[in-house]
Short mmCIF file of C-alpha atoms in Angstrom, two decimals:
data_model
loop_
_atom_site.label_atom_id
_atom_site.label_comp_id
_atom_site.label_asym_id
_atom_site.label_seq_id
_atom_site.Cartn_x
_atom_site.Cartn_y
_atom_site.Cartn_z
CA MET A 1 -85.32 -113.53 27.23
CA LEU A 2 -85.23 -116.75 29.18
CA ASN A 3 -81.87 -117.77 30.74
CA LEU A 4 -81.87 -121.53 29.56
CA GLU A 5 -78.50 -121.95 31.22
CA TYR A 6 -79.77 -121.25 34.42
CA MET A 7 -82.86 -123.65 33.60
CA TRP A 8 -80.54 -126.36 32.70
CA GLY A 9 -78.50 -126.13 35.79
CA LEU A 10 -81.54 -125.80 38.29
CA LEU A 11 -83.00 -128.69 36.65
CA PRO A 12 -80.79 -131.48 38.49
CA VAL A 13 -81.19 -129.24 41.81
CA LEU A 14 -85.03 -129.41 41.54
CA LEU A 15 -85.01 -133.11 40.66
CA ARG A 16 -83.48 -133.94 43.99
CA TYR A 17 -86.60 -132.96 45.46
CA LEU A 18 -88.84 -134.91 43.12
CA PRO A 19 -88.81 -138.17 45.34
CA LEU A 20 -90.22 -136.23 48.34
CA THR A 21 -92.93 -135.09 46.26
CA LEU A 22 -93.82 -138.49 44.71
CA GLN A 23 -93.44 -140.33 48.04
CA MET A 24 -96.12 -137.86 49.58
CA ALA A 25 -98.41 -138.39 46.79
CA THR A 26 -98.23 -142.17 46.39
CA ILE A 27 -98.30 -142.82 50.28
CA ALA A 28 -101.47 -140.12 50.41
CA MET A 29 -103.09 -141.99 47.44
CA PHE A 30 -102.58 -145.70 49.11
CA PHE A 31 -104.25 -144.59 52.28
CA ALA A 32 -106.72 -142.55 50.39
CA LEU A 33 -107.66 -145.72 48.36
CA ILE A 34 -108.25 -147.72 51.08
CA LEU A 35 -110.04 -145.22 53.12
CA ALA A 36 -112.37 -144.41 49.98
CA CYS A 37 -113.26 -147.92 49.27
CA LEU A 38 -114.36 -148.24 53.19
CA LEU A 39 -116.24 -145.15 52.90
CA ALA A 40 -117.92 -146.05 49.76
CA VAL A 41 -118.94 -149.59 50.82
CA VAL A 42 -120.21 -148.27 54.49
CA ARG A 43 -122.29 -145.60 52.07
CA VAL A 44 -123.20 -148.20 49.73
CA SER A 45 -124.65 -151.11 52.43
CA LYS A 46 -125.89 -148.10 54.62
CA VAL A 47 -124.01 -149.60 57.66
CA PRO A 48 -125.90 -148.04 60.59
CA PHE A 49 -124.21 -145.16 62.48
CA LEU A 50 -121.11 -145.32 60.14
CA ASN A 51 -122.93 -144.43 57.35
CA GLY A 52 -123.87 -141.16 59.01
CA PHE A 53 -120.28 -140.77 59.91
CA SER A 54 -119.37 -141.49 56.15
CA LEU A 55 -121.54 -138.72 55.40
CA LEU A 56 -120.12 -136.11 57.72
CA PHE A 57 -116.94 -136.88 56.56
CA ILE A 58 -117.18 -136.66 52.88
CA SER A 59 -119.24 -133.14 53.34
CA PHE A 60 -116.42 -131.84 55.71
CA PHE A 61 -113.61 -132.58 53.29
CA ARG A 62 -115.22 -131.84 50.30
CA GLY A 63 -116.68 -128.48 51.62
CA THR A 64 -113.45 -126.93 53.01
CA PRO A 65 -110.46 -125.87 50.87
CA LEU A 66 -107.32 -128.25 51.05
CA LEU A 67 -105.18 -125.34 52.13
CA VAL A 68 -107.35 -124.71 55.38
CA GLN A 69 -107.35 -128.33 56.04
CA LEU A 70 -103.51 -128.50 55.98
CA PHE A 71 -103.24 -125.42 58.10
CA LEU A 72 -105.93 -126.96 60.67
CA PHE A 73 -103.64 -130.18 60.81
CA TYR A 74 -100.28 -128.32 60.84
CA TYR A 75 -100.75 -125.07 62.94
CA GLY A 76 -104.18 -125.73 64.57
CA LEU A 77 -104.79 -129.05 66.08
CA PRO A 78 -100.86 -129.05 67.86
CA GLN A 79 -102.87 -126.27 69.95
CA LEU A 80 -105.62 -128.54 71.18
CA ILE A 81 -103.66 -131.92 71.40
CA SER A 82 -100.24 -131.28 72.61
CA ALA A 83 -99.01 -134.82 71.26
CA LEU A 84 -99.24 -132.92 67.85
CA ILE A 85 -96.85 -130.58 68.73
CA SER A 86 -94.23 -132.63 67.15
CA ILE A 87 -96.00 -133.31 63.90
CA THR A 88 -93.88 -132.46 60.87
CA GLY A 89 -94.74 -130.52 57.58
CA VAL A 90 -94.82 -133.99 55.67
CA THR A 91 -96.92 -135.82 57.93
CA ALA A 92 -99.57 -133.15 58.21
CA ALA A 93 -99.35 -132.77 54.41
CA VAL A 94 -99.76 -136.78 53.71
CA LEU A 95 -102.57 -136.68 56.58
CA GLY A 96 -104.35 -133.69 54.78
CA LEU A 97 -103.98 -134.88 51.24
CA THR A 98 -104.99 -138.48 52.47
CA LEU A 99 -108.27 -137.21 54.23
CA HIS A 100 -109.47 -134.77 51.48
CA PHE A 101 -108.86 -136.92 48.44
CA SER A 102 -110.46 -139.87 49.97
CA ALA A 103 -113.61 -137.77 50.32
CA TYR A 104 -113.69 -137.16 46.80
CA MET A 105 -112.86 -140.78 45.82
CA ALA A 106 -115.35 -142.33 48.00
CA GLU A 107 -117.79 -140.53 45.98
CA SER A 108 -116.66 -141.83 42.58
CA ILE A 109 -116.06 -145.23 44.25
CA ARG A 110 -119.68 -145.31 45.56
CA ALA A 111 -121.02 -144.15 41.88
CA ALA A 112 -119.09 -147.02 40.21
CA ILE A 113 -120.52 -149.68 42.79
CA VAL A 114 -124.13 -148.33 42.45
CA GLY A 115 -123.95 -148.45 38.70
CA ILE A 116 -123.05 -152.02 38.40
CA ASP A 117 -125.85 -153.87 36.82
CA ARG A 118 -128.52 -155.28 39.26
CA SER A 119 -128.32 -159.00 37.38
CA GLN A 120 -124.42 -159.24 38.49
CA THR A 121 -125.61 -159.11 42.42
CA GLU A 122 -128.51 -161.25 41.63
CA ALA A 123 -126.63 -163.99 39.69
CA ALA A 124 -124.05 -163.93 42.78
CA LEU A 125 -126.72 -164.25 45.29
CA SER A 126 -128.53 -166.89 43.42
CA ILE A 127 -125.17 -168.97 43.54
CA GLY A 128 -125.32 -168.75 47.21
CA MET A 129 -122.30 -165.82 47.69
CA THR A 130 -122.67 -164.00 50.83
CA GLN A 131 -122.61 -160.28 50.75
CA SER A 132 -119.03 -159.92 51.31
CA GLN A 133 -117.79 -162.27 48.52
CA LEU A 134 -120.54 -160.40 46.26
CA MET A 135 -118.60 -157.46 46.87
CA ARG A 136 -114.88 -158.63 46.83
CA ARG A 137 -115.23 -160.84 43.70
CA ILE A 138 -118.01 -159.50 41.31
CA ILE A 139 -119.02 -155.90 42.51
CA LEU A 140 -115.50 -154.39 43.39
CA PRO A 141 -113.55 -155.69 40.50
CA GLN A 142 -116.16 -154.31 38.07
CA ALA A 143 -116.41 -150.98 39.85
CA THR A 144 -112.49 -150.79 39.75
CA ARG A 145 -112.59 -150.32 35.80
CA VAL A 146 -115.53 -147.77 35.88
CA ALA A 147 -113.72 -145.62 38.66
CA THR A 148 -110.19 -146.12 37.47
CA PRO A 149 -110.30 -143.02 35.14
CA THR A 150 -111.62 -140.71 37.89
CA LEU A 151 -109.44 -142.05 40.55
CA MET A 152 -106.35 -141.41 38.24
CA ASN A 153 -107.44 -137.86 37.72
CA TYR A 154 -107.74 -137.62 41.54
CA PHE A 155 -103.85 -139.07 41.50
CA ILE A 156 -102.98 -136.45 39.10
CA ASP A 157 -104.66 -133.56 41.19
CA MET A 158 -102.58 -135.12 44.31
CA ILE A 159 -99.52 -134.89 43.02
CA LYS A 160 -100.07 -131.19 41.82
CA ALA A 161 -101.62 -130.47 45.17
CA THR A 162 -98.56 -131.81 47.09
CA SER A 163 -97.01 -128.19 46.28
CA LEU A 164 -99.39 -126.91 48.94
CA ALA A 165 -96.72 -128.64 51.51
CA PHE A 166 -94.19 -125.87 51.13
CA THR A 167 -96.80 -123.64 52.86
CA LEU A 168 -96.19 -126.12 55.77
CA GLY A 169 -92.50 -125.62 55.44
CA VAL A 170 -91.63 -128.69 53.71
CA THR A 171 -88.96 -128.45 50.88
CA GLU A 172 -90.46 -130.38 48.18
CA LEU A 173 -90.35 -129.58 44.41
CA MET A 174 -92.21 -126.42 44.70
CA GLY A 175 -90.58 -125.32 48.18
CA ALA A 176 -87.14 -125.80 46.26
CA THR A 177 -88.07 -123.78 43.43
CA GLN A 178 -89.38 -121.13 45.64
CA LYS A 179 -86.02 -120.97 47.62
CA GLU A 180 -83.96 -121.16 44.23
CA ALA A 181 -85.85 -118.52 42.72
CA ALA A 182 -85.62 -116.16 45.90
CA GLY A 183 -82.04 -116.61 45.68
CA SER A 184 -81.62 -115.89 41.66
CA PHE A 185 -84.20 -113.67 41.09
CA LEU A 186 -85.06 -115.47 38.01
CA TYR A 187 -88.69 -116.02 39.07
CA LEU A 188 -89.71 -116.89 35.42
CA GLU A 189 -87.29 -119.66 34.62
CA ALA A 190 -87.54 -121.19 37.89
CA PHE A 191 -91.44 -121.60 38.28
CA LEU A 192 -91.36 -122.35 34.18
CA LEU A 193 -89.26 -125.16 34.91
CA VAL A 194 -90.86 -126.50 38.03
CA ALA A 195 -94.23 -126.36 35.89
CA LEU A 196 -92.66 -128.26 33.14
CA ILE A 197 -91.75 -130.99 35.74
CA TYR A 198 -95.07 -131.29 37.28
CA TRP A 199 -96.47 -131.61 33.62
CA ALA A 200 -93.95 -134.34 32.66
CA ILE A 201 -94.96 -136.41 35.40
CA VAL A 202 -98.27 -136.05 34.95
CA GLU A 203 -97.94 -137.11 31.23
CA VAL A 204 -96.16 -140.16 32.37
CA LEU A 205 -99.04 -140.95 34.54
CA SER A 206 -101.66 -140.48 31.68
CA TRP A 207 -99.65 -143.00 29.65
CA GLY A 208 -99.99 -145.15 32.58
CA GLN A 209 -103.51 -144.44 32.71
CA ARG A 210 -104.45 -145.42 28.96
CA ARG A 211 -102.44 -148.77 29.46
CA LEU A 212 -104.35 -149.62 32.62
CA GLU A 213 -107.39 -148.93 31.12
CA ILE A 214 -106.76 -151.20 28.01
CA TYR A 215 -105.84 -153.84 30.49
CA LEU A 216 -108.94 -153.32 32.48
CA ASN A 217 -111.12 -153.28 29.54
CA LYS A 218 -110.24 -156.59 28.17
CA ALA A 219 -113.07 -158.30 29.25
CA TYR A 220 -115.34 -156.40 27.53
CA GLN A 221 -114.33 -156.59 24.03
CA ARG A 222 -116.50 -157.67 21.76
CA MET B 1 -138.32 -183.33 46.74
CA ILE B 2 -139.70 -179.54 46.39
CA SER B 3 -142.39 -178.24 47.99
CA LEU B 4 -143.95 -174.71 48.13
CA GLN B 5 -146.82 -174.12 50.88
CA GLY B 6 -148.97 -171.31 51.04
CA ILE B 7 -146.24 -169.12 49.38
CA THR B 8 -147.55 -165.30 49.34
CA LYS B 9 -145.95 -162.30 47.72
CA ARG B 10 -146.80 -158.80 48.15
CA PHE B 11 -145.55 -155.74 46.80
CA SER B 12 -146.44 -152.32 48.79
CA GLY B 13 -149.76 -153.76 49.38
CA HIS B 14 -150.27 -155.13 46.04
CA THR B 15 -150.83 -158.85 46.30
CA VAL B 16 -148.71 -160.57 43.40
CA PHE B 17 -150.01 -164.20 44.34
CA LYS B 18 -151.61 -165.85 47.39
CA ASP B 19 -151.35 -169.28 48.98
CA ILE B 20 -149.24 -170.79 46.19
CA ASP B 21 -148.83 -174.56 46.87
CA LEU B 22 -146.58 -176.62 44.57
CA SER B 23 -144.68 -179.74 44.58
CA LEU B 24 -142.55 -181.84 42.58
CA ALA B 25 -140.64 -184.87 42.93
CA GLN B 26 -136.88 -185.39 42.43
CA GLY B 27 -136.42 -185.85 38.34
CA GLU B 28 -139.46 -184.12 37.63
CA ILE B 29 -139.87 -181.20 34.89
CA ILE B 30 -142.55 -178.64 35.71
CA VAL B 31 -143.25 -175.90 33.11
CA ILE B 32 -145.35 -172.54 34.45
CA ILE B 33 -147.09 -171.12 31.74
CA GLY B 34 -149.52 -167.83 32.01
CA PRO B 35 -150.12 -164.39 30.81
CA SER B 36 -147.47 -161.90 31.31
CA GLY B 37 -147.67 -160.18 35.14
CA THR B 38 -149.51 -163.09 36.84
CA GLY B 39 -146.28 -163.72 39.22
CA LYS B 40 -144.78 -166.61 37.37
CA SER B 41 -140.93 -165.09 37.71
CA THR B 42 -141.77 -163.69 41.13
CA LEU B 43 -143.05 -167.00 42.25
CA LEU B 44 -139.63 -168.30 40.71
CA ARG B 45 -137.60 -166.08 42.43
CA CYS B 46 -139.51 -166.48 45.73
CA ILE B 47 -137.87 -169.92 45.64
CA ASN B 48 -134.27 -168.90 46.25
CA PHE B 49 -135.18 -165.83 47.85
CA LEU B 50 -134.17 -163.27 45.30
CA GLU B 51 -137.60 -162.00 46.31
CA ARG B 52 -138.62 -162.46 50.09
CA PRO B 53 -141.90 -164.15 50.19
CA ASP B 54 -144.25 -162.76 52.70
CA ALA B 55 -145.65 -166.03 53.97
CA GLY B 56 -145.33 -169.91 53.52
CA ARG B 57 -143.04 -172.56 53.87
CA LEU B 58 -140.34 -173.68 51.35
CA GLN B 59 -138.95 -177.16 51.15
CA VAL B 60 -135.90 -178.32 49.02
CA GLY B 61 -134.57 -181.52 49.72
CA ASP B 62 -133.71 -181.98 53.54
CA LEU B 63 -134.05 -178.31 54.05
CA SER B 64 -137.32 -176.74 55.33
CA VAL B 65 -137.81 -172.80 55.92
CA ASP B 66 -140.44 -171.06 57.09
CA THR B 67 -140.23 -168.05 54.98
CA GLN B 68 -141.26 -165.69 57.68
CA ARG B 69 -138.53 -166.79 59.91
CA ALA B 70 -135.94 -167.44 57.54
CA SER B 71 -132.34 -166.56 58.75
CA ARG B 72 -129.59 -165.32 56.73
CA ALA B 73 -128.01 -168.95 56.98
CA ASP B 74 -131.40 -170.47 55.82
CA ILE B 75 -131.50 -168.42 52.67
CA LEU B 76 -127.83 -169.38 51.80
CA ALA B 77 -128.76 -173.04 52.28
CA LEU B 78 -131.60 -172.61 50.17
CA ARG B 79 -129.54 -171.04 47.57
CA ARG B 80 -127.18 -173.78 47.46
CA ARG B 81 -129.84 -176.11 47.03
CA THR B 82 -131.26 -174.31 44.12
CA ALA B 83 -129.87 -173.05 40.98
CA PHE B 84 -131.17 -170.20 38.83
CA VAL B 85 -131.06 -169.25 35.09
CA PHE B 86 -131.79 -165.75 34.02
CA GLN B 87 -133.73 -164.21 31.42
CA ASN B 88 -130.90 -161.79 30.88
CA TYR B 89 -128.21 -164.38 31.45
CA GLY B 90 -126.63 -162.78 34.23
CA LEU B 91 -123.14 -163.75 33.49
CA PHE B 92 -120.20 -162.19 35.78
CA ALA B 93 -119.20 -159.67 32.77
CA ASN B 94 -115.63 -159.46 34.39
CA LYS B 95 -115.16 -163.38 34.47
CA THR B 96 -114.30 -165.71 31.41
CA ALA B 97 -116.85 -168.72 30.64
CA LEU B 98 -115.02 -170.91 32.58
CA GLU B 99 -114.70 -168.62 35.61
CA ASN B 100 -118.34 -168.19 35.35
CA ILE B 101 -118.90 -171.83 35.71
CA SER B 102 -116.20 -172.35 38.51
CA GLU B 103 -116.76 -169.08 40.14
CA GLY B 104 -119.52 -170.90 42.72
CA MET B 105 -117.39 -173.96 43.00
CA ILE B 106 -114.35 -172.24 44.23
CA VAL B 107 -116.26 -169.59 46.32
CA VAL B 108 -119.47 -171.08 47.70
CA ASP B 109 -118.39 -175.05 47.59
CA LYS B 110 -114.91 -174.29 48.89
CA LEU B 111 -113.48 -176.78 45.96
CA PRO B 112 -109.59 -176.32 45.12
CA LYS B 113 -109.11 -174.07 42.10
CA ALA B 114 -107.68 -176.60 40.06
CA LYS B 115 -110.45 -179.41 40.76
CA ALA B 116 -113.13 -176.74 40.14
CA HIS B 117 -111.70 -175.64 36.69
CA VAL B 118 -111.48 -179.45 35.76
CA ARG B 119 -115.05 -179.77 36.70
CA ALA B 120 -115.83 -176.52 34.75
CA ARG B 121 -114.00 -177.84 31.69
CA GLU B 122 -116.31 -181.10 31.78
CA ILE B 123 -119.37 -178.96 32.08
CA LEU B 124 -117.85 -176.66 28.97
CA GLU B 125 -117.66 -179.88 26.96
CA ARG B 126 -121.32 -181.10 27.97
CA ILE B 127 -122.77 -177.50 26.84
CA GLY B 128 -120.76 -177.52 23.88
CA LEU B 129 -118.65 -174.50 24.61
CA ALA B 130 -115.41 -176.10 25.17
CA ASP B 131 -113.59 -173.97 22.83
CA LYS B 132 -114.82 -170.78 24.37
CA ALA B 133 -113.37 -171.42 28.03
CA ASP B 134 -111.56 -168.15 27.95
CA ALA B 135 -113.93 -165.79 26.09
CA TYR B 136 -115.56 -163.16 28.16
CA PRO B 137 -119.45 -162.71 28.01
CA ALA B 138 -119.23 -159.67 25.71
CA SER B 139 -117.79 -161.88 23.00
CA LEU B 140 -120.24 -164.34 23.08
CA SER B 141 -123.42 -164.55 21.39
CA GLY B 142 -126.87 -164.59 23.31
CA GLY B 143 -127.27 -168.15 22.90
CA GLN B 144 -123.79 -169.07 24.02
CA GLN B 145 -124.17 -166.55 26.80
CA GLN B 146 -127.67 -168.33 28.12
CA ARG B 147 -125.70 -171.90 27.56
CA VAL B 148 -123.00 -170.68 29.98
CA GLY B 149 -125.47 -169.29 32.48
CA ILE B 150 -127.22 -172.94 32.25
CA GLY B 151 -123.85 -174.30 32.64
CA ARG B 152 -123.20 -172.29 36.05
CA ALA B 153 -126.40 -173.60 37.31
CA MET B 154 -125.52 -177.36 36.39
CA ALA B 155 -122.14 -176.59 38.57
CA ALA B 156 -124.25 -175.63 41.19
CA ASN B 157 -125.12 -179.29 41.66
CA ALA B 158 -128.62 -178.32 43.13
CA ASP B 159 -131.70 -180.15 43.63
CA VAL B 160 -133.39 -177.85 41.37
CA ILE B 161 -132.59 -175.44 38.49
CA LEU B 162 -135.18 -172.40 37.93
CA PHE B 163 -135.30 -171.30 34.50
CA ASP B 164 -136.76 -167.78 34.45
CA GLU B 165 -137.93 -167.34 30.42
CA PRO B 166 -134.26 -168.66 29.87
CA THR B 167 -135.19 -167.91 25.69
CA SER B 168 -136.95 -164.63 25.92
CA SER B 169 -134.44 -162.21 25.39
CA LEU B 170 -132.81 -164.27 22.85
CA ASP B 171 -132.64 -163.48 18.91
CA PRO B 172 -134.81 -166.29 17.21
CA GLN B 173 -131.61 -167.73 15.79
CA TRP B 174 -130.31 -168.66 19.11
CA VAL B 175 -133.62 -170.24 20.92
CA GLU B 176 -132.90 -173.66 19.39
CA GLU B 177 -129.63 -174.32 20.76
CA VAL B 178 -130.58 -173.19 24.20
CA LEU B 179 -133.98 -175.33 24.20
CA SER B 180 -131.97 -178.42 22.96
CA LEU B 181 -129.55 -178.13 25.90
CA MET B 182 -132.61 -177.87 28.38
CA LYS B 183 -133.79 -180.90 26.75
CA GLN B 184 -130.79 -182.71 27.16
CA LEU B 185 -130.99 -181.71 30.76
CA ALA B 186 -134.37 -183.12 31.05
CA VAL B 187 -133.39 -186.34 29.47
CA GLU B 188 -130.79 -186.98 32.29
CA ARG B 189 -133.65 -186.25 34.66
CA GLN B 190 -132.41 -183.24 35.96
CA THR B 191 -135.17 -181.63 38.62
CA MET B 192 -136.59 -178.39 36.98
CA ILE B 193 -139.19 -175.53 37.02
CA VAL B 194 -139.28 -173.70 33.74
CA VAL B 195 -141.15 -170.41 33.13
CA THR B 196 -141.45 -169.72 29.42
CA HIS B 197 -143.55 -169.21 26.78
CA GLU B 198 -142.28 -171.86 24.53
CA MET B 199 -145.40 -173.99 24.28
CA GLN B 200 -143.76 -176.64 21.91
CA PHE B 201 -140.90 -177.07 24.83
CA ALA B 202 -143.85 -177.74 27.26
CA ARG B 203 -145.45 -180.31 25.58
CA GLU B 204 -142.28 -182.37 24.64
CA VAL B 205 -140.41 -182.04 27.88
CA ALA B 206 -142.75 -181.04 30.80
CA ASP B 207 -143.95 -183.68 33.28
CA ARG B 208 -146.44 -181.35 34.43
CA VAL B 209 -147.67 -178.14 33.02
CA VAL B 210 -148.86 -175.72 35.61
CA PHE B 211 -151.31 -172.68 34.30
CA MET B 212 -150.91 -169.37 36.42
CA ASP B 213 -153.37 -166.50 36.30
CA GLU B 214 -154.14 -163.39 38.17
CA GLY B 215 -151.71 -164.55 41.01
CA GLY B 216 -152.49 -168.10 41.67
CA ILE B 217 -152.40 -171.33 39.91
CA VAL B 218 -155.71 -172.10 37.83
CA GLU B 219 -154.94 -175.67 37.42
CA GLU B 220 -152.09 -178.22 36.61
CA ALA B 221 -151.86 -181.29 34.52
CA PRO B 222 -149.73 -183.20 32.33
CA PRO B 223 -149.23 -181.37 28.93
CA GLU B 224 -151.18 -183.86 26.78
CA GLU B 225 -153.93 -183.21 29.27
CA LEU B 226 -153.91 -179.42 29.75
CA PHE B 227 -152.93 -178.50 26.33
CA THR B 228 -155.82 -180.89 24.42
CA ALA B 229 -158.78 -180.64 27.47
CA PRO B 230 -157.88 -177.84 29.76
CA LYS B 231 -160.64 -177.93 32.70
CA ASP B 232 -160.85 -173.98 33.11
CA GLU B 233 -162.10 -171.63 30.92
CA ARG B 234 -158.92 -169.36 31.63
CA THR B 235 -156.56 -171.85 30.31
CA ARG B 236 -158.39 -172.66 27.21
CA HIS B 237 -158.63 -168.83 26.56
CA PHE B 238 -155.10 -168.35 27.14
CA LEU B 239 -153.82 -171.24 24.91
CA ARG B 240 -156.00 -170.52 22.12
CA LYS B 241 -154.43 -167.10 22.06
CA ILE B 242 -150.97 -168.24 22.51
CA LEU B 243 -150.97 -171.28 20.51
CA ALA B 244 -153.53 -170.26 17.17
CA PRO B 245 -151.18 -168.02 15.58
CA THR B 246 -148.15 -170.58 15.77
CA GLY B 247 -150.37 -173.02 13.71
CA GLN B 248 -150.25 -175.42 16.79
CA ALA B 249 -153.56 -177.38 17.72
CA VAL B 250 -155.64 -175.48 19.93
CA PRO B 251 -157.94 -177.05 22.42
#
């Protein structure tokens, strides 16, 4: 039988590590969004040189496992660049998550931009807008609505992926659970509880996502 | 004063039209008619560089542009002097009727937002949609959307408004309200070039009707002349085909 009393007692212990998990995810998401927008706009506008760089970047970070990338940043690169010796596990994890997810998000933002009807571009150009005004005021706001469901999915994925930071020695939610479980030998209880915590976070986010989508769709109600 | 000199457009080797000359004075209303696929819309789109002409010179007001050497600044300047009304309205889907009209004033003309909104409300009043200021395009009927499209063109304060088959994608019930708004603009002597299949509108409103066929201007004349005594056989043939089924007098 499950030791419910142990789980109840473990809950506040684990929740102390929740802020670190959420911090890593939100910081990584923030930078990943910016980077993804830049990569997507570079791809759509076919900016010379940068376009090739974007392609290579997206190809590499989509084409290799996140865990490999994290190990590369934390254990690998410091051997090459001595300044990185002092890189913390948290920094390496945030860096890895940012780069990894920006590659995926860039592609969904690009698809959203390309999917906006050509009439929107023509109308904006016909009234004398420049390319960057067109992007900022017409295309990106409309692409945001299209891309939001997939971007939220990536954010959810990212929150769960922060658990990999424990392999870099970071004591976040997963790392803390691992330590507690190793001390009590109640692996089932500990990992079940942490699974429930992740699940609860994702449910809260899904609720937020639905609200956000209703808001973004208000211009499209007939 | 607007003039096109020797405007030529090719699409991947195929010449759409060649050496088109056309000019109109301020306050003049020109209607372009002709069979589908003769480049009427493309010609209109060349005037504001939605299509880049392959040769020729464009003059709008005090701006004269050699289309082969047009710089980015030339193109922006040209677009500010022309306004376009699209067949499929092309309203900004993420903006309300009011914002669709004020957008250009704010972004392109750099008017303060409050001032632009006051002017946009005046325009909404004139196009009879004052009560729809906060409605998004998706909730408007086709006729209302096209009236907002025309309102957006009016807001541009351009030397000429270019209408590209403005009623062609409308349900029949909405055609009249759009045409009557265009007639209202004609009464105010708004300079315009209209590509349309609405022959009755051409008769009533145009100062000059231009007939285009096979990539060229076949003839141009005031409507009473062109509709009753066309000089070219091709014009006569086209008018018979299009007017006879509607019960209008044929040449």
